[in-house]
mmCIF file of C-alpha atoms and ligand atoms in Angstrom:
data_model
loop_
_atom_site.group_PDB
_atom_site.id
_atom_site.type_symbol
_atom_site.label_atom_id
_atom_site.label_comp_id
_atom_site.label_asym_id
_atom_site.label_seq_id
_atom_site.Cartn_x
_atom_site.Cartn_y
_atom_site.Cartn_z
ATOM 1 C CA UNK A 20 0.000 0.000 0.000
ATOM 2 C CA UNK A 21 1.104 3.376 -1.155
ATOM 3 C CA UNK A 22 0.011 6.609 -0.165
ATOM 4 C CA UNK A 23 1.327 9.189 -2.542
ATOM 5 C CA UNK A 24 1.317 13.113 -1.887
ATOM 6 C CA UNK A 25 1.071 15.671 -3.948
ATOM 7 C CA UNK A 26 4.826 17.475 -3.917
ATOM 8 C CA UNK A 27 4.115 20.691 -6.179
ATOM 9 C CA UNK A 28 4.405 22.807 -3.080
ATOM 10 C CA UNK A 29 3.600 22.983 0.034
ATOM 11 C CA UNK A 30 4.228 20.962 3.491
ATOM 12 C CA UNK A 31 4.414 17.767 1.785
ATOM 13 C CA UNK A 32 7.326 16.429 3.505
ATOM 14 C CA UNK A 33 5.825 17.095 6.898
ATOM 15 C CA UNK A 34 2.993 14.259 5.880
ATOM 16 C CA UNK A 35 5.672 11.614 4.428
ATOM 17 C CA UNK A 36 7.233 11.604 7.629
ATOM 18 C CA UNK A 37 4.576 11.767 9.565
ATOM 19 C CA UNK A 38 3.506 8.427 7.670
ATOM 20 C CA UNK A 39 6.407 6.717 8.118
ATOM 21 C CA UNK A 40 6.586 7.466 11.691
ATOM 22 C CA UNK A 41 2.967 5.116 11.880
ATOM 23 C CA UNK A 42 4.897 2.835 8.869
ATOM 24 C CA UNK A 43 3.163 3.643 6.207
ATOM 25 C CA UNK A 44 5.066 4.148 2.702
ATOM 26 C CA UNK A 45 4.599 7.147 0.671
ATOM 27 C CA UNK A 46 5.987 9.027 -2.188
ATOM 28 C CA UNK A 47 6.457 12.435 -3.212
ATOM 29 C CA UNK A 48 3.633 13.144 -6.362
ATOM 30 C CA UNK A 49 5.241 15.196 -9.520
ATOM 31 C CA UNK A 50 3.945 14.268 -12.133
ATOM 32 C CA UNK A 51 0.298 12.690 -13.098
ATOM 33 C CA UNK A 52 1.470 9.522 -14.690
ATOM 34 C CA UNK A 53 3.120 8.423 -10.666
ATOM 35 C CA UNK A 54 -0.945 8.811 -9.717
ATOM 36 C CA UNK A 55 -1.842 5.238 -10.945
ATOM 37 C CA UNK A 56 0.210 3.608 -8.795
ATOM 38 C CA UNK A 57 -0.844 4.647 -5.392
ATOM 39 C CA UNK A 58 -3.567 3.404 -3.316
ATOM 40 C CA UNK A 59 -4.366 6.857 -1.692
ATOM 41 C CA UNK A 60 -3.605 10.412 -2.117
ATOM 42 C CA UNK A 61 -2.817 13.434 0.371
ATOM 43 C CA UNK A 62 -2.758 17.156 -1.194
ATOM 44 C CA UNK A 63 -0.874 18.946 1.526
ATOM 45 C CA UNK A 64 -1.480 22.697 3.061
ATOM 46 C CA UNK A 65 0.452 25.859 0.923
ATOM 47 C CA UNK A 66 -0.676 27.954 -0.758
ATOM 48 C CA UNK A 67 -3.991 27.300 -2.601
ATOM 49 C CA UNK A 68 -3.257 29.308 -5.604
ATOM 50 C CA UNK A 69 0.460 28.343 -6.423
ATOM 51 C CA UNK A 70 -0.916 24.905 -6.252
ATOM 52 C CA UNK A 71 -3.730 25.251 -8.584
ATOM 53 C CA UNK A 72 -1.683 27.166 -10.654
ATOM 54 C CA UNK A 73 1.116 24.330 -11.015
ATOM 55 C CA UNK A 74 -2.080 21.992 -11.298
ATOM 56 C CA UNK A 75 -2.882 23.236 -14.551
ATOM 57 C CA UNK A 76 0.885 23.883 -15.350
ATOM 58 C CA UNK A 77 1.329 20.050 -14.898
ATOM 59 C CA UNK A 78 -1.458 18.508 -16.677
ATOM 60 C CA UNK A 79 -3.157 17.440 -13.038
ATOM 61 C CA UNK A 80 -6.581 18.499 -13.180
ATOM 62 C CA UNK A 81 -8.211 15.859 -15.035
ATOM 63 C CA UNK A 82 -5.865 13.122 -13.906
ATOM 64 C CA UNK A 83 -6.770 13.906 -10.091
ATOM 65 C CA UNK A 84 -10.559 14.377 -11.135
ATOM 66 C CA UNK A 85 -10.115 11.036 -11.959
ATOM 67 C CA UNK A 86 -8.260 9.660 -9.067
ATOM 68 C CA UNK A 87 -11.069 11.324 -6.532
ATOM 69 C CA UNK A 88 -13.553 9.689 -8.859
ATOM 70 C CA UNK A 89 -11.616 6.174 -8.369
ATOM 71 C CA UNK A 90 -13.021 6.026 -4.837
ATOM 72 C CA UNK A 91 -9.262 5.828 -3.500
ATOM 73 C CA UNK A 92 -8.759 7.638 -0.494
ATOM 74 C CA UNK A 93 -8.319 11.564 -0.784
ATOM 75 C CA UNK A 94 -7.303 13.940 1.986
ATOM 76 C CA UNK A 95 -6.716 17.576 1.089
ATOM 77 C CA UNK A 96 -5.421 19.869 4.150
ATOM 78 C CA UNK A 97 -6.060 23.364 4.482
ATOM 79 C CA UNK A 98 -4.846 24.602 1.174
ATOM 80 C CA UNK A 99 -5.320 20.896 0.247
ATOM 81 C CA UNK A 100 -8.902 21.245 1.224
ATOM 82 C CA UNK A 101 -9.431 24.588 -0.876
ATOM 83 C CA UNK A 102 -8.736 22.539 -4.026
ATOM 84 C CA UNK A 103 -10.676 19.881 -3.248
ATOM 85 C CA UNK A 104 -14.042 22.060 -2.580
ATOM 86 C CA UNK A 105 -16.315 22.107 -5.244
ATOM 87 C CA UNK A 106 -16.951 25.689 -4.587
ATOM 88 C CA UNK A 107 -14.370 28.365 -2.880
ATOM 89 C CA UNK A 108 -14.473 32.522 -2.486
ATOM 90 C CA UNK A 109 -11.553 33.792 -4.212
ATOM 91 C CA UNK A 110 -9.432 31.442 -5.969
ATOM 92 C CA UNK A 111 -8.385 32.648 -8.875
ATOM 93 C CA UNK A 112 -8.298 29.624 -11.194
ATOM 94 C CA UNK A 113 -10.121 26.153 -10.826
ATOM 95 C CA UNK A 114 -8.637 23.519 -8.259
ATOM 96 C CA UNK A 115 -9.883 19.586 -8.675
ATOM 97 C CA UNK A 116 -13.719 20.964 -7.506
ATOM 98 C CA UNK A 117 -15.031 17.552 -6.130
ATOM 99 C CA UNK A 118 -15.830 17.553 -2.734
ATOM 100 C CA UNK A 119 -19.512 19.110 -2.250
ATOM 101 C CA UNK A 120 -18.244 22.082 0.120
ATOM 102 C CA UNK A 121 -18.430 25.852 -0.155
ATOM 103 C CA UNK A 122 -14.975 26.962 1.436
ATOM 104 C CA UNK A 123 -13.815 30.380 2.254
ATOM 105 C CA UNK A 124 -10.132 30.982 2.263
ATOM 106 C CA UNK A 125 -8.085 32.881 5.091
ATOM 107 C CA UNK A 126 -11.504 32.961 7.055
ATOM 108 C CA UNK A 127 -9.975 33.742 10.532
ATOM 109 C CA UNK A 128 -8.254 37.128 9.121
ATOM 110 C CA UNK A 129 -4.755 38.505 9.530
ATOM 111 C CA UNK A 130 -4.962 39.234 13.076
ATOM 112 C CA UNK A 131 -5.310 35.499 13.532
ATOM 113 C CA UNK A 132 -3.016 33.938 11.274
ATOM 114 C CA UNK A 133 -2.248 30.952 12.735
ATOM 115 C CA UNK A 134 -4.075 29.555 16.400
ATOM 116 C CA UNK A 135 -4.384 26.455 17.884
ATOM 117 C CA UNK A 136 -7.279 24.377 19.153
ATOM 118 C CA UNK A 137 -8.916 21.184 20.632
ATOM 119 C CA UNK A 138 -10.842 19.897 18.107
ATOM 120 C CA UNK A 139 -13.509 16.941 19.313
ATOM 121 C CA UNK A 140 -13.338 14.320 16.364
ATOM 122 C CA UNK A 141 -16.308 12.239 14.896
ATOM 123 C CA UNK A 142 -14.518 8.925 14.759
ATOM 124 C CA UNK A 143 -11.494 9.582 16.650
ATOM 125 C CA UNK A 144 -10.994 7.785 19.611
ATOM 126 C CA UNK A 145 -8.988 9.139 22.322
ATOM 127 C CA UNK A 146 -10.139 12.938 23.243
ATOM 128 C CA UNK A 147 -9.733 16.084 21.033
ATOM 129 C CA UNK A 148 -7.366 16.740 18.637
ATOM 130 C CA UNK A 149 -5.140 19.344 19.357
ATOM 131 C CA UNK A 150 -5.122 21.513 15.740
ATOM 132 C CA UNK A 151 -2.544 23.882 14.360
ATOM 133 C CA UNK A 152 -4.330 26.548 12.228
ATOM 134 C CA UNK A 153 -2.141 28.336 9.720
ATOM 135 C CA UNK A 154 -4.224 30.958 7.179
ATOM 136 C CA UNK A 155 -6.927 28.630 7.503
ATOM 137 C CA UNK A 156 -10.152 27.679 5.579
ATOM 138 C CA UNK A 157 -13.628 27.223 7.104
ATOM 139 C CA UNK A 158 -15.674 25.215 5.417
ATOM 140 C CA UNK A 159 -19.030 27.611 4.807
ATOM 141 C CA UNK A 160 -21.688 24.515 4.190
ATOM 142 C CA UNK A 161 -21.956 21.054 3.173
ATOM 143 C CA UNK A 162 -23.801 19.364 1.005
ATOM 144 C CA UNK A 163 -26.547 16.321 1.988
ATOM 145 C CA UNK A 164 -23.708 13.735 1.666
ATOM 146 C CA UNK A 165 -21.087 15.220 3.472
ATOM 147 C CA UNK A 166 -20.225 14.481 6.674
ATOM 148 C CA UNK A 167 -19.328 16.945 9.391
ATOM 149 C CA UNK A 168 -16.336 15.288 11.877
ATOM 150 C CA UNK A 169 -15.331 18.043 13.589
ATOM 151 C CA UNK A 170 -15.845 22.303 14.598
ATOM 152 C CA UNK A 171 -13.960 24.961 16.637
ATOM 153 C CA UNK A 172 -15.942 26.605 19.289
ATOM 154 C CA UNK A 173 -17.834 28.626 17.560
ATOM 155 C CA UNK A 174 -19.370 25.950 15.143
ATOM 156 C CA UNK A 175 -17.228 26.698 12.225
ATOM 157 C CA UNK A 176 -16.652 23.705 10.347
ATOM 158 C CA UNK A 177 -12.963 22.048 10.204
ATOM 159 C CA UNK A 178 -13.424 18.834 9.365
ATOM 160 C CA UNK A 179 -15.708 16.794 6.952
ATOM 161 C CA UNK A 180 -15.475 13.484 4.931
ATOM 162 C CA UNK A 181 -17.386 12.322 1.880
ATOM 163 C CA UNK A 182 -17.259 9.080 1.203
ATOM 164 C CA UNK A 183 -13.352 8.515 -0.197
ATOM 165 C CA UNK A 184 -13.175 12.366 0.475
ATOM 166 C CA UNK A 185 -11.759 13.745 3.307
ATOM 167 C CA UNK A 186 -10.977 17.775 4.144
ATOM 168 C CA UNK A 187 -9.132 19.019 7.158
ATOM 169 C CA UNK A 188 -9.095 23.078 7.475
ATOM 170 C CA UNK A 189 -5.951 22.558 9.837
ATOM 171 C CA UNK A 190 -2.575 21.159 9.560
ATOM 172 C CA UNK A 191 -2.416 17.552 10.917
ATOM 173 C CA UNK A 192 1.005 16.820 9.674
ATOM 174 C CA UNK A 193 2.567 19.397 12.566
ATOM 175 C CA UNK A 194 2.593 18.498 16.064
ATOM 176 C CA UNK A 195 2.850 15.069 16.417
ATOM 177 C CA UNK A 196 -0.235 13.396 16.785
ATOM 178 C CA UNK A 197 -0.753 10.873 14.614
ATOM 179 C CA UNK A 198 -4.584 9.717 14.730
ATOM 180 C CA UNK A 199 -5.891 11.905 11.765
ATOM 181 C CA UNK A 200 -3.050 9.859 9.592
ATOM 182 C CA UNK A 201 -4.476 6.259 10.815
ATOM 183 C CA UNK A 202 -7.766 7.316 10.328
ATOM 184 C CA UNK A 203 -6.812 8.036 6.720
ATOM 185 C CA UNK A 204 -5.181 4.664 6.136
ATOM 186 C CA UNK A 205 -9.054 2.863 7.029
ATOM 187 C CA UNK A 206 -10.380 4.643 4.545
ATOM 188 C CA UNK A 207 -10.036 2.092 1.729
ATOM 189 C CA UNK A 208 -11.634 -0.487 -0.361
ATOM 190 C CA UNK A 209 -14.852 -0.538 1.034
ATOM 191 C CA UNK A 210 -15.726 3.521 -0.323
ATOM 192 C CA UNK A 211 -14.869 2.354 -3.926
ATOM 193 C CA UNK A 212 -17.615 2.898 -6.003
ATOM 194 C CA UNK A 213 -18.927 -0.419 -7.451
ATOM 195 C CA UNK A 214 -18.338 -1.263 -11.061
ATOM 196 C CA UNK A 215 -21.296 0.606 -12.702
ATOM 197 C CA UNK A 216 -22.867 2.531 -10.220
ATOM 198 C CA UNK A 217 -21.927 5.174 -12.086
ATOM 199 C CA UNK A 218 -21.016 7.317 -8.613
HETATM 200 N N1 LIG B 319 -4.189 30.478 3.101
HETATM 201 C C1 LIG B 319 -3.752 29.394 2.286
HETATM 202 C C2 LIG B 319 -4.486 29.357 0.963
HETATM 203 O O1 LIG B 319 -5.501 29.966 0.795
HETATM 204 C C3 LIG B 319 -3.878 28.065 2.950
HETATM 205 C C4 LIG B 319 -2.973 28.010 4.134
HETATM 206 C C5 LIG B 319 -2.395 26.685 4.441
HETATM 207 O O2 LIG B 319 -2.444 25.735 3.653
HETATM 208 N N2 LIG B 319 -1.771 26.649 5.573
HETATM 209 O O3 LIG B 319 -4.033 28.682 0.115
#
């Protein structure tokens, strides 16, 4: 099993070693053709539109279309989770527009750059998850087959997971805990979409 993640920029490196710390292999995604390979993908936090922009530049867009639509295992974080949202305030060119959230970029506001918080988990055993905002998202809504797995205090939405699809506003890869990373490895087989049902 190989989870691959999407090196154009970003904090990529952060997530390989976080998965090998928990033993899971992973390699460093450059170009589309390394995409067939891998049995899951993460698209790391950065900046949303240098990523989409190198998307384009690289001949990604349809190929990761396709590998969302595959029903392999998909985490974007933060900026990772602006290109997965099917809709998004203020990026300038598309992302990969699949997951059925509205998401608003750099929602908390330059006075708040970066915080930290206890996020309580759907699904994660073990207490809250202590979260590392950096120019974070919120995810605005969610469609009817989203799921929400986690808020801040005041309700905003950080965390949500549709079917093979999973979005995280924050940065798991920093600070050391490792449960968001399992969790993503038992994601698997079982959210592939059947031979013609046509999901
Ligand atoms: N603010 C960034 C963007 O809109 C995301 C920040 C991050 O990934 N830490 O792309």
């Amino acid at each position: 099993m190989t989870t691959g993640i999407l090196a154009l920029q970003g904090d990529f490196r952060e997530h390989s070693e976080m998965l090998a710390s928990i033993g899971q292999a992973s390699v460093e995604v450059r170009r589309p053709e390394q995409l067939d390979a891998l049995d899951s993908l993460i698209i790391p936090g950065g900046e949303s539109t240098t990523i989409a922009r190198l998307i384009l530049r690289y001949g990604f867009t349809e190929p990761l279309r396709a590998f969302c639509d595959s029903g392999r295992p998909v985490w974007g974080t933060c900026a990772g989770a602006i290109l997965l949202a099917k809709q998004v305030n203020d990026l300038d060119r598309p992302g990969i527009e699949t997951m059925d959230v509205s998401v608003a970029r750099n929602a908390f506001g330059r006075q708040v750059d970066s915080f930290e918080a206890n996020v309580e988990m759907k699904g994660l055993a073990g207490g809250p998850f202590h979260a590392i905002f950096i120019r974070a998202p919120i995810i605005e809504s969610v469609g009817a087959r989203v799921e929400v797995l986690g808020r801040i205090e005041d309700g905003a939405i950080v965390a949500a997971r549709q079917g093979n699809l999973l979005a995280t506003a924050f940065h798991p890869e920093l600070g050391g805990d490792t449960r968001l990373h399992e969790y993503f490895l038992t994601i698997g087989a079982a959210e592939r979409p059947k031979a013609g049902a046509g999901a």
